[in-house]
Tab-separated table of C-alpha atoms in Angstrom:
chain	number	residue	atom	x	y	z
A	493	UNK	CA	0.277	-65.427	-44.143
A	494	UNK	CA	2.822	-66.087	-46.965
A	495	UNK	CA	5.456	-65.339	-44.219
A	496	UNK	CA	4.714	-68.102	-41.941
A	497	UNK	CA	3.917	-70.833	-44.503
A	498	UNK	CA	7.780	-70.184	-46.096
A	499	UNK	CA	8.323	-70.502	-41.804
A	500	UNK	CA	6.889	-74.151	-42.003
A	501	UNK	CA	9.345	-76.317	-43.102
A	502	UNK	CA	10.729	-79.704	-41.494
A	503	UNK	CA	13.907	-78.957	-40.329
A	504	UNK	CA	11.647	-75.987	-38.410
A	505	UNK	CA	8.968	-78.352	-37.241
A	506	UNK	CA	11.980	-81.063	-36.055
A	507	UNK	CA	13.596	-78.014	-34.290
A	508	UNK	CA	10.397	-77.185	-32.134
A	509	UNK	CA	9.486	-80.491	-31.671
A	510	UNK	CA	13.064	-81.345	-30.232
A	511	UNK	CA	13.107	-78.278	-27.649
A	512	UNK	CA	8.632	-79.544	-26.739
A	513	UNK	CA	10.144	-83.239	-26.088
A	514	UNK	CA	10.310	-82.805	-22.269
A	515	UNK	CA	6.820	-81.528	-21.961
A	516	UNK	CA	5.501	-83.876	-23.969
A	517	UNK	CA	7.313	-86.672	-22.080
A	518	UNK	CA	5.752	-85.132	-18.622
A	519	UNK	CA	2.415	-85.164	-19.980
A	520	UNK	CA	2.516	-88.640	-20.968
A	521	UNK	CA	4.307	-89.297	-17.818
A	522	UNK	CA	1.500	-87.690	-15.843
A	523	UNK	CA	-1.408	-89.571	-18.601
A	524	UNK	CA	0.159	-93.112	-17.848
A	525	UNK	CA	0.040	-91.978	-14.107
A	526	UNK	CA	-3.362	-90.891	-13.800
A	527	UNK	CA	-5.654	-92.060	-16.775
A	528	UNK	CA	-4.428	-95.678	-17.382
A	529	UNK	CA	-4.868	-95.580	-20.555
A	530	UNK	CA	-2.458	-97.167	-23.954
A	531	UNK	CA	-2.892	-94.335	-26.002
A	532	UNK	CA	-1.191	-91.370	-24.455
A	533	UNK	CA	-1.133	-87.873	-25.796
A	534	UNK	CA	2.731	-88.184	-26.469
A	535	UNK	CA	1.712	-91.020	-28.695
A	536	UNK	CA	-0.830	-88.640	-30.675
A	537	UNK	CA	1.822	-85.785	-30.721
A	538	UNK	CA	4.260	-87.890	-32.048
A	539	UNK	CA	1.703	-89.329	-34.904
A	540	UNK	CA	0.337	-85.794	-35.861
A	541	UNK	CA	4.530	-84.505	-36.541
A	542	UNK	CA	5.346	-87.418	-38.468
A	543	UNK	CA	2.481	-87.071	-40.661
A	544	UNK	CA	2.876	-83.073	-41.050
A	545	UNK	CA	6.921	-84.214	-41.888
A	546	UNK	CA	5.693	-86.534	-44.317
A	547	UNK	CA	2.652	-84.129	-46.236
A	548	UNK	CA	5.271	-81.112	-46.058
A	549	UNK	CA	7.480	-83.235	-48.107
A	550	UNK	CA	5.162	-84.379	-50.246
A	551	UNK	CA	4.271	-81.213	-51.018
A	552	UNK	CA	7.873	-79.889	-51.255
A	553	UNK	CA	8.212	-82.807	-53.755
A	554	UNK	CA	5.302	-82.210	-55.897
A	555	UNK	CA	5.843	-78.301	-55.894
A	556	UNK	CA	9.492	-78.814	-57.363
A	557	UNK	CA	8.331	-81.362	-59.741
A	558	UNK	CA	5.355	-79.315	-61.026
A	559	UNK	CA	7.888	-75.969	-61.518
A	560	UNK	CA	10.702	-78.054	-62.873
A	561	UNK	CA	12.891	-77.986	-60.289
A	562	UNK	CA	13.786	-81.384	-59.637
């Protein structure tokens, strides 16, 4: 477990979610198609990373202050 949280970094998550932007872009293709609806799941996708981005640097942040590190 210790293994894939030291996995779990930004540059990681901006990695996969670079090489997932064409599915994600057909699925919302397909969702504006078919279900007419504003909020797509693209738009969700894209909410959920930038919030993950945003806590795993908060917590990168608070970890180095808390050890010293800064």
């Amino acid at each position: 477990m210790e293994k894939l949280k030291e996995k779990i970094t930004v540059p990681n998550l901006i990695i996969i979610f670079i090489i997932l932007q064409p599915i994600i872009d057909i699925i919302t293709g397909l969702h504006l198609e078919y279900a007419k609806t504003s909020i797509t799941l693209g738009v969700v996708i894209r909410a959920i990373f930038i919030a993950c981005c945003v806590g795993l640097r908060y917590k990168e942040s608070s970890e180095k202050i808390q050890t010293g590190h800064v």
